Coordinates of C-alpha atoms and ligand atoms in Angstrom, one line a residue:
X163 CA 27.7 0.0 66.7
X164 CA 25.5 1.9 69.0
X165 CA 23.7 -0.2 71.8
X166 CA 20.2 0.3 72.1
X167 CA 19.3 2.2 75.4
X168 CA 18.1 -0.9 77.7
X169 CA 21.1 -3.2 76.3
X170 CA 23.9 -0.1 77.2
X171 CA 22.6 0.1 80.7
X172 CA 22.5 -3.6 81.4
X173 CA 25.6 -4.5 80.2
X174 CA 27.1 -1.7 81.8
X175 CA 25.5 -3.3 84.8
X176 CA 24.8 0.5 85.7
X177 CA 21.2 0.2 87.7
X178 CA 22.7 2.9 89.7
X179 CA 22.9 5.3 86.5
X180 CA 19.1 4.8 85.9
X181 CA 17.8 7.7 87.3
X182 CA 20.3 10.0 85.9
X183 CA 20.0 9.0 82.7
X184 CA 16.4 9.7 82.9
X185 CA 17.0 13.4 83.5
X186 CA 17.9 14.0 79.9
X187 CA 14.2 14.2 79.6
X188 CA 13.9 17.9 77.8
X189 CA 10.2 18.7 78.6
X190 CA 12.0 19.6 82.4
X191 CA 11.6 22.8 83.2
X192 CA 13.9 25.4 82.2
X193 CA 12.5 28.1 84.7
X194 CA 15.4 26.8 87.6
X195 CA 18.4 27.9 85.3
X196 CA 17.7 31.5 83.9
X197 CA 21.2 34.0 82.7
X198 CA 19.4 36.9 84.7
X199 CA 19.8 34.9 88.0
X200 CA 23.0 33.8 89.5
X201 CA 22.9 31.1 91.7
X202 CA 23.2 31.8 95.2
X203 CA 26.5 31.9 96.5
X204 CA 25.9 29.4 99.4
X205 CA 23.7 26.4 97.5
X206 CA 25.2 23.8 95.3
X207 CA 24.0 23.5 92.1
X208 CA 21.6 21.2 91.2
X209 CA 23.3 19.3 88.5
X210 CA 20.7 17.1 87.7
X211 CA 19.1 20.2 86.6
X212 CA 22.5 21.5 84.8
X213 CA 22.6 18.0 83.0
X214 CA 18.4 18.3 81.7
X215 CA 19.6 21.4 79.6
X216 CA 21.5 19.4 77.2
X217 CA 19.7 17.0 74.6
X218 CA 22.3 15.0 74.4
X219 CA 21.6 11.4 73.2
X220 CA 20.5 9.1 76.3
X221 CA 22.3 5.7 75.2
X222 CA 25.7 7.3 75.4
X223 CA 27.6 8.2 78.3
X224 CA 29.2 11.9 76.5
X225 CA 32.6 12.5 77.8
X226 CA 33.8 14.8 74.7
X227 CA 33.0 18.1 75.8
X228 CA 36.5 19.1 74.7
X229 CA 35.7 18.2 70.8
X230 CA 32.2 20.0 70.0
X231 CA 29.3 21.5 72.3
X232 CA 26.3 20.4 72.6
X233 CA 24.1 24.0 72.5
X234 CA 22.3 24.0 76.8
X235 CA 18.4 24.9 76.0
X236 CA 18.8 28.9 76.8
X237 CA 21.2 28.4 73.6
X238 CA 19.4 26.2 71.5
X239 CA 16.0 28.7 72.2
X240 CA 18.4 32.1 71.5
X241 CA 19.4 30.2 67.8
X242 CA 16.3 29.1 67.1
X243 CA 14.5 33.1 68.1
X244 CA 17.3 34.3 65.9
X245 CA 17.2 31.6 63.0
X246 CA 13.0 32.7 62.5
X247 CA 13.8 36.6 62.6
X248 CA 16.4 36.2 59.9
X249 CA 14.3 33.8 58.2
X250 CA 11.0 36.2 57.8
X251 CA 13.2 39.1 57.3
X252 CA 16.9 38.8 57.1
X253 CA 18.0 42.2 56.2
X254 CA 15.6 44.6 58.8
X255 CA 16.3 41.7 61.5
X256 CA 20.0 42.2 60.9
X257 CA 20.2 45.6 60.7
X258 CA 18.0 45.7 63.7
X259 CA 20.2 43.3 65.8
X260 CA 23.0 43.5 64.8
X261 CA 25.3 46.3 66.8
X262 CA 23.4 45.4 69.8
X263 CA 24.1 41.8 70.1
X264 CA 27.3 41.5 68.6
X265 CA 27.6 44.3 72.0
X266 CA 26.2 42.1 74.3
X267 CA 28.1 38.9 73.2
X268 CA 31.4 40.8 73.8
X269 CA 30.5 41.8 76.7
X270 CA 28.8 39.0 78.3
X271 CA 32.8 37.5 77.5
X272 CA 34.7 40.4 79.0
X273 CA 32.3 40.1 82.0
X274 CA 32.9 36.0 82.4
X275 CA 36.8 37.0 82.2
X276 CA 36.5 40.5 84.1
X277 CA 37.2 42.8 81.3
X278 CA 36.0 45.1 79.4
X279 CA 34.1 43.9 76.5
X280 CA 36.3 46.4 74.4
X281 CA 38.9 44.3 74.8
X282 CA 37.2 41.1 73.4
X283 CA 37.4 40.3 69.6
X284 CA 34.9 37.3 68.3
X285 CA 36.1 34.9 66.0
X286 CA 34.5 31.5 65.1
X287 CA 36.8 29.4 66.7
X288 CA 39.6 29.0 68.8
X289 CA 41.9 28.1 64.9
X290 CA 40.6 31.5 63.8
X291 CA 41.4 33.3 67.2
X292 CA 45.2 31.7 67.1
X293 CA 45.6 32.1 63.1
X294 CA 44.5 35.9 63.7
X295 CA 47.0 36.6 66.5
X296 CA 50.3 35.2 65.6
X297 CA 49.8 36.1 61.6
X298 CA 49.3 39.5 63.0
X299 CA 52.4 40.0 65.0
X300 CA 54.7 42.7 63.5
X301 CA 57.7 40.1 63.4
X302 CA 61.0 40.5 61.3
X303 CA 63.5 38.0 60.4
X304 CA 66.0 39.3 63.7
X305 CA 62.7 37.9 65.8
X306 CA 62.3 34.5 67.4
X307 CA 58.9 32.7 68.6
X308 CA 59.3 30.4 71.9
X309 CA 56.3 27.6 71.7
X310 CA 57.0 24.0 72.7
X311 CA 57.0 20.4 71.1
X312 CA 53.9 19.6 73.5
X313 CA 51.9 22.0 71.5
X314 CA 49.0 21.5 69.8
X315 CA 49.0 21.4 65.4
X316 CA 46.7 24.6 65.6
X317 CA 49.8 26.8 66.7
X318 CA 52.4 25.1 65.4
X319 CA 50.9 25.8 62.1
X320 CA 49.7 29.2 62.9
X321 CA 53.8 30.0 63.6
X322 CA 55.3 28.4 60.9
X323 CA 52.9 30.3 58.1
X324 CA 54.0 33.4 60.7
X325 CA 57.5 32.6 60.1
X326 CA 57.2 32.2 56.4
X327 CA 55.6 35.4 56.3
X328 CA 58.1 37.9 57.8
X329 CA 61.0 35.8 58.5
X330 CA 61.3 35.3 62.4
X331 CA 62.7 32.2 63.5
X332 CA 60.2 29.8 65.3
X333 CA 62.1 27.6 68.8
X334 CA 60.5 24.8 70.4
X335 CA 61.6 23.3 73.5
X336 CA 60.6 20.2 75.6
X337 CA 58.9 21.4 78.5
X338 CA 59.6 18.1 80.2
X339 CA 61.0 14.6 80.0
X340 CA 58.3 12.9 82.1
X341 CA 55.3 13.9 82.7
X342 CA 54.5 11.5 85.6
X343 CA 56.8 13.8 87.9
X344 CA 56.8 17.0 86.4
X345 CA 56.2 20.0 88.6
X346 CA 55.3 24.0 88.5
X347 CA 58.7 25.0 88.8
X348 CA 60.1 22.8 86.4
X349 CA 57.6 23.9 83.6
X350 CA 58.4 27.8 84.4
X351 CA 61.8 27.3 84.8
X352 CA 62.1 25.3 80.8
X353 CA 60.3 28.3 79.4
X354 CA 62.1 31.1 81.6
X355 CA 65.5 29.6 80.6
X356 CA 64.6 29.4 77.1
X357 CA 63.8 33.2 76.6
X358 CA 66.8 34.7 74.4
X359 CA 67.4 38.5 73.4
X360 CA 65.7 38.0 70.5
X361 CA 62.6 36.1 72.1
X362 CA 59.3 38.6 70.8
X363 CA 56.5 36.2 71.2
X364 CA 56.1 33.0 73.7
X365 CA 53.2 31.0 72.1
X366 CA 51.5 28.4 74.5
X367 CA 48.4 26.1 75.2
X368 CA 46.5 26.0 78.6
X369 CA 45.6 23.2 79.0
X370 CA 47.3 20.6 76.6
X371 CA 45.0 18.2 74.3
X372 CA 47.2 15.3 73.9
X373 CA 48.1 14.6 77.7
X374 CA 45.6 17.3 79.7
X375 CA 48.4 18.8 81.4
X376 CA 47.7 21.8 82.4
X377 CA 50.4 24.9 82.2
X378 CA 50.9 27.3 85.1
X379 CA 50.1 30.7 83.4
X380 CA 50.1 33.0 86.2
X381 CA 53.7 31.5 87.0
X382 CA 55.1 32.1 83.7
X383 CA 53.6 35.4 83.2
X384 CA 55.3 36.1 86.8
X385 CA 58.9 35.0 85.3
X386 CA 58.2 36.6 81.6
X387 CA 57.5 39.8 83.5
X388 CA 61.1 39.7 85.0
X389 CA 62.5 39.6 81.9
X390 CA 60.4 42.1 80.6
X391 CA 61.0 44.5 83.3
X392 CA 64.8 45.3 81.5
X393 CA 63.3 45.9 77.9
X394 CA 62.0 48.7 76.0
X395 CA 58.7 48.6 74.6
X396 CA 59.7 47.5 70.9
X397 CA 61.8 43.9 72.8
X398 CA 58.8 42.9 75.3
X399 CA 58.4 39.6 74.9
X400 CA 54.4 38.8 74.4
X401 CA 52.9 36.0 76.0
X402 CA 50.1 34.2 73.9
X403 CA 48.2 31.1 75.2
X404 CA 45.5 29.0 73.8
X405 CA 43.5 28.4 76.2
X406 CA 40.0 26.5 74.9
X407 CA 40.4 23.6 77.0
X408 CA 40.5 25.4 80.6
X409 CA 37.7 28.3 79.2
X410 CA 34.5 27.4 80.7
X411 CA 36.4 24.8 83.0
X412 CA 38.3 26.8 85.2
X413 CA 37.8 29.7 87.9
X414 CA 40.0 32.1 86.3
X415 CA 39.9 35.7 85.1
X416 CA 42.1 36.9 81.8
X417 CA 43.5 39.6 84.6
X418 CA 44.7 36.3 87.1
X419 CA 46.2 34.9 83.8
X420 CA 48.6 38.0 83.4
X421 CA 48.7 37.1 79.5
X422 CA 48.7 39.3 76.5
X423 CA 46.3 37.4 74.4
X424 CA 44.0 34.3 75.5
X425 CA 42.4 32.9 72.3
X426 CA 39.4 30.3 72.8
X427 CA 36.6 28.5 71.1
X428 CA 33.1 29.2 72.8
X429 CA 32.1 25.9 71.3
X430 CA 33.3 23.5 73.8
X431 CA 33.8 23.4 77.6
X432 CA 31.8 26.7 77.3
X433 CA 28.5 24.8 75.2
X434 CA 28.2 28.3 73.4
X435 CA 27.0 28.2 70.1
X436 CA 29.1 25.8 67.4
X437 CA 31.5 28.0 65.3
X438 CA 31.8 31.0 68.2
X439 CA 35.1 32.2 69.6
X440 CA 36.7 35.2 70.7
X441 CA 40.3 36.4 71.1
X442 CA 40.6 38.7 74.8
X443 CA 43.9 40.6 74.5
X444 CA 45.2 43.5 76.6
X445 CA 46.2 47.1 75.5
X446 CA 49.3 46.3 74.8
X447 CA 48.4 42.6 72.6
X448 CA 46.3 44.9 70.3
X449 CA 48.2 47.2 69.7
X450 CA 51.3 44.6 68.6
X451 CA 49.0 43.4 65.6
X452 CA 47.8 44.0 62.3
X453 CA 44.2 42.3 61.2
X454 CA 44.4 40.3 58.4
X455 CA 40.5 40.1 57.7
X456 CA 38.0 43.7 57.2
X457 CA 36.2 44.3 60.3
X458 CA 32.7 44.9 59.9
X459 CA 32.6 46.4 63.5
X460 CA 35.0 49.0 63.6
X461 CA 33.9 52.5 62.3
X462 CA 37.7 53.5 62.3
X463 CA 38.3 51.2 59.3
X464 CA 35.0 52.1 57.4
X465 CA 36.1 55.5 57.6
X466 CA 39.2 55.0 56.8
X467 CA 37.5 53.8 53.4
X468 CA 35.4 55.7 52.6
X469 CA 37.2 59.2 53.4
X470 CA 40.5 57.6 52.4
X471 CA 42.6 58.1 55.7
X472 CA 45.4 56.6 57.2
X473 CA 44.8 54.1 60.0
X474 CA 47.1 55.4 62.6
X475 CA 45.4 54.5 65.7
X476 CA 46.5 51.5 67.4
X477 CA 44.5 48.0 66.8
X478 CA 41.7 47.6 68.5
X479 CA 39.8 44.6 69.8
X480 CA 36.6 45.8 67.0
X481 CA 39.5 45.9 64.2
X482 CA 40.7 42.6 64.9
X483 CA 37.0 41.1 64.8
X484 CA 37.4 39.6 61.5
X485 CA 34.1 41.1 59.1
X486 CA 32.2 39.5 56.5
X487 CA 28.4 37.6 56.9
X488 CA 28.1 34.8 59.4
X489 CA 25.4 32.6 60.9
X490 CA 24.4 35.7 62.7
X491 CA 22.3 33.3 64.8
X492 CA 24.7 31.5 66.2
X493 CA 27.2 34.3 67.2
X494 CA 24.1 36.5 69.2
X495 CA 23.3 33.8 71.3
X496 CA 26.6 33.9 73.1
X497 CA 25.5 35.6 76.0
X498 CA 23.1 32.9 76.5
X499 CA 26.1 30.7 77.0
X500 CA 27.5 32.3 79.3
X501 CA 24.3 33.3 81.2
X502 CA 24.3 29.6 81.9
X503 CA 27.8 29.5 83.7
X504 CA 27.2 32.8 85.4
X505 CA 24.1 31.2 86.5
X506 CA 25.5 28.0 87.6
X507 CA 29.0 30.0 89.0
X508 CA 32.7 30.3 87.5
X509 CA 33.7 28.6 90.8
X510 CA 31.3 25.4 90.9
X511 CA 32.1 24.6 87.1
X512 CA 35.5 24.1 87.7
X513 CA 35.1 22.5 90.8
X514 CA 32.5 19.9 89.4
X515 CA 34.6 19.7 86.3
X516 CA 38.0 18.5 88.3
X517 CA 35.8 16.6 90.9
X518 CA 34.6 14.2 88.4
X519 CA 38.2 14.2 86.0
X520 CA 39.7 13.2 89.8
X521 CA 37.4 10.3 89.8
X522 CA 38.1 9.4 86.7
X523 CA 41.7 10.2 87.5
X524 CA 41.9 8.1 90.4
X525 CA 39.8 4.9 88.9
X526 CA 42.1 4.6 86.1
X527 CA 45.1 4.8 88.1
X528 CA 44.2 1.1 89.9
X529 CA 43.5 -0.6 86.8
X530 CA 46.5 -2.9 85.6
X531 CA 47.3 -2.0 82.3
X532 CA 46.1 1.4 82.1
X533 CA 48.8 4.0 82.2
X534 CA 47.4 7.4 83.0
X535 CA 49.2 10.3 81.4
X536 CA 47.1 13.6 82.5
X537 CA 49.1 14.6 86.2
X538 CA 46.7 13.8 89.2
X539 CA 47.8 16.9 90.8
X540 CA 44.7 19.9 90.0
X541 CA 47.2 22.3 89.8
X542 CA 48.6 20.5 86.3
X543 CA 45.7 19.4 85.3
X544 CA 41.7 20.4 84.3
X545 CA 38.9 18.4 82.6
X546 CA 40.9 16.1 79.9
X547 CA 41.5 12.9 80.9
X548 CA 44.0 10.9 78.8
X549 CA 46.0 7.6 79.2
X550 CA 46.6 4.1 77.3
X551 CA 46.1 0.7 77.6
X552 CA 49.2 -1.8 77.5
X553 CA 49.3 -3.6 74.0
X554 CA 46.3 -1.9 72.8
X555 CA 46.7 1.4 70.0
X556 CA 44.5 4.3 71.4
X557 CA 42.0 4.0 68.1
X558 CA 41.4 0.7 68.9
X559 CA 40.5 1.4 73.0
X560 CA 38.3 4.2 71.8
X561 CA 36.5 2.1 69.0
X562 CA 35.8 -0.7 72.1
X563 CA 34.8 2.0 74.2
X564 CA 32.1 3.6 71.6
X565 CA 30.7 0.0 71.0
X566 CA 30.2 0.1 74.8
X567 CA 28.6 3.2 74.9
X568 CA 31.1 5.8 75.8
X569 CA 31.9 8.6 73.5
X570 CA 35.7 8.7 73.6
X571 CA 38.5 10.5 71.5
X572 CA 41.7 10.1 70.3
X573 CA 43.8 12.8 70.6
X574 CA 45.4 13.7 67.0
X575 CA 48.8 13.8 68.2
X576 CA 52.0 11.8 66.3
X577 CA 51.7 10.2 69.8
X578 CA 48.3 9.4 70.5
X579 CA 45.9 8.7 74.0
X580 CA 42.7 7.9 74.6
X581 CA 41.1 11.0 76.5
X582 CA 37.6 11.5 78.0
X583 CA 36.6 14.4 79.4
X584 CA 34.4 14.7 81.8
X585 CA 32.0 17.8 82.6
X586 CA 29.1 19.3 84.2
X587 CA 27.3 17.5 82.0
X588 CA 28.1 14.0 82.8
X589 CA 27.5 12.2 86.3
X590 CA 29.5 10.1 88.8
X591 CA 27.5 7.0 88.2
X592 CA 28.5 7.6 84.3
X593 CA 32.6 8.1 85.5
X594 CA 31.7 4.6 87.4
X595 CA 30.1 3.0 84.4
X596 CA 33.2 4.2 81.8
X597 CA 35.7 2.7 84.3
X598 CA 33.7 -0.4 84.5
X599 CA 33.9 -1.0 80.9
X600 CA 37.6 -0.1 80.6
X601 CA 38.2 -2.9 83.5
X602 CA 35.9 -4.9 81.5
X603 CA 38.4 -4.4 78.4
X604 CA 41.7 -5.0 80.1
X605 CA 40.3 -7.4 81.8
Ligands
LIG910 C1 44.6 22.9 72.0 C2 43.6 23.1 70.9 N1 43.6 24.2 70.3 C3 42.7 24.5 69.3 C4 41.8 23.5 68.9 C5 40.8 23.8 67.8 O1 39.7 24.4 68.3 P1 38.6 25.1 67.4 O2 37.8 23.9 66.9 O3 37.8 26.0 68.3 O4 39.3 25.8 66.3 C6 41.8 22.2 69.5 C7 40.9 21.2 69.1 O5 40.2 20.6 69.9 C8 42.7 22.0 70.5 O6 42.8 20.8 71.2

């Protein structure tokens, strides 16, 4: 039952979050927060005026950015500019529009990861992104795929119709017993070990969505390079990572990653348009796959068609753009979305982001009967928040917690936590007021 807006606040006892609440007014001005002008370097942003973008609904504190966006005002305005042209005209709007914003969308990507926007393919989710990539793998029954029990159902799934399909065997490993002490090392050192001679293909998440644990990619990419460095070409072993819950959340480029492919939803800690993703691969990623789905945006394969050729070239990041009609709208007003972090700053999203998932962190850790299962440490962890309560079932703690107010989830895991997820677009007085209710249930 939702509580009416006055009733929330009192019982929440959460005077303090008065005025913040109040900036979800949307007649604010948008002028402050424009893509074309990057905040300076040395001001802080003004996150009450981050948080007035968003119409998200006042009488709920929102801490499930990681599920589905909520579009910021520069998106909902690009959709909407969009949604009329098609409307009065879809077929000169489209043909119009089209090449050029399906451009700039790739590019405003390859920019926000500092690549080239040739090496960005969109998808419309990060599913469709991770489907894509490991279906397209030229695999053969001698091969073997390295993921891990910790990972998420998405590629699990993805690598078991893989394996069906041409036959390579799929490994998963622990990556730790406990994950109240593990470390770095330990994390690179379970998947170094676990490489074999047959090992084509480590698949990974980022940042995990059952316990927020965040994997050191740069490390593992470091140690996967050493074994690399004694293969030939046709043996590399490729390192793929799904990384939707630390894109838009964290200060790092694809290069810093040292990945071959980095698939991601633009739909969540990014607030880009719902049903947007994209896939940025290197060179080398492309060129180890086959599409599955007609690309619309690659002359190569229209040719190809039409003048019956062979496709020799290597993949490209265009072929691997999966064709077909979309909600146009949606997809063009990507760089919108990330306009809005460029404007706000890679650097002071992900340092709001962990600044309020440490308070959250921290609060939760003195509460008797909460057991907190996301790793305090930032290194291990980003902006999911996840524990338990002692003798309560996580569906039940989240139910309590959405009668109170607070929009939590329950991560859909055999084992499964309560998570919240703080963001830019939540407040510290709303991390106060969440871990006053949870005292209030344990209490
Ligand atoms: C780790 C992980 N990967 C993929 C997904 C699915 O993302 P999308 O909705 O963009 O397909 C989720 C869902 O939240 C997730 O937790």
């Amino acid at each position: 039952m939702a509580l009416e807006r006055r009733e929330f606040l009192t019982r929440a006892g959460a005077l303090a979050a008065v005025g913040a609440l109040g900036a979800f007014d949307c007649g604010r001005a948008y002028a402050d927060i424009s893509a074309s002008q990057p905040a300076a370097a040395d001001t802080l942003p003004d996150w009450e005026a981050v948080r007035a973008q968003f119409r998200l609904s006042p009488d709920r504190i929102h801490m499930s950015t990681m599920l589905l966006s909520s579009h910021p005002k520069a998106v909902r305005e690009a959709i909407e500019t969009h949604r009329d042209g098609l409307d009065a005209n879809p077929v000169e709007y489209l043909e119009q529009n089209n090449s050029r914003l399906i451009r700039d969308a790739r590019d405003a990507a390859g920019r926000y990861l500092g690549i080239s926007g040739s090496n960005i393919a969109l998808t419309d989710s990060t599913t469709m992104g991770v489907g894509l990539v490991y279906n397209g793998l030229r695999l053969n029954p001698d091969h073997e795929i390295l993921t891990t029990e910790q990972d998420y159902y998405v590629t699990h799934e993805a690598l078991r119709q893989a394996s069906r399909r041409t036959g390579a065997t799929v490994k998963k490993i622990q990556l730790y017993e406990e994950i109240g002490n593990v470390t770095e090392d330990e994390l690179v050192q379970r998947v170094a070990e676990a490489i074999s001679p047959s090992t084509r293909v480590l698949a990974v998440t980022w940042v995990h969505s059952s316990t927020g644990l965040k994997l050191p990619i740069r490390l593992i990419a470091e140690a996967l390079e050493e074994v690399n460095r004694d293969r030939d070409e046709a043996s590399r072993v490729l390192f793929c990572v799904d990384g939707v819950h630390a894109f838009g959340c964290e200060d790092v480029g694809f290069d810093d990653l040292g990945c071959d492919f980095l698939m991601a939803g633009c739909h969540k800690w990014l607030f880009g348009p719902r049903g947007t993703g994209m896939i940025a691969g290197t060179l080398r990623g492309w060129a180890s796959v086959t599409p599955s789905i007609p690309s619309f945006i690659d002359g190569g394969s229209w040719d190809a068609w039409m003048y019956g050729k062979d496709l020799e070239s290597p993949t490209t990041a265009d072929r691997m753009t999966p064709g077909g009609f979309k909600a146009f709208e949606h997809q063009w007003a990507l760089p919108e979305a990330f306009g809005f972090h460029e404007h706000i700053g890679r650097p002071a999203v992900a340092e709001r982001t962990r600044e309020l998932a440490g308070m959250l962190k921290e609060g939760l850790a003195e509460i008797s009967r909460v057991v907190l299962r996301t790793p305090r440490s930032g290194s291990l962890s980003a902006g999911i928040v996840s524990f338990d309560i002692d003798g309560l079932e996580a569906p039940a703690v989240v139910r309590m917690l959405r009668d109170r107010g607070i929009v939590a989830s329950v991560a859909p895991y055999l084992t499964a936590h309560v998570r919240l997820t703080p963001s830019i677009r939540n407040t510290s007085e709303e991390i106060d007021v969440a871990l006053r209710e949870i005292r209030g249930i344990v209490s």
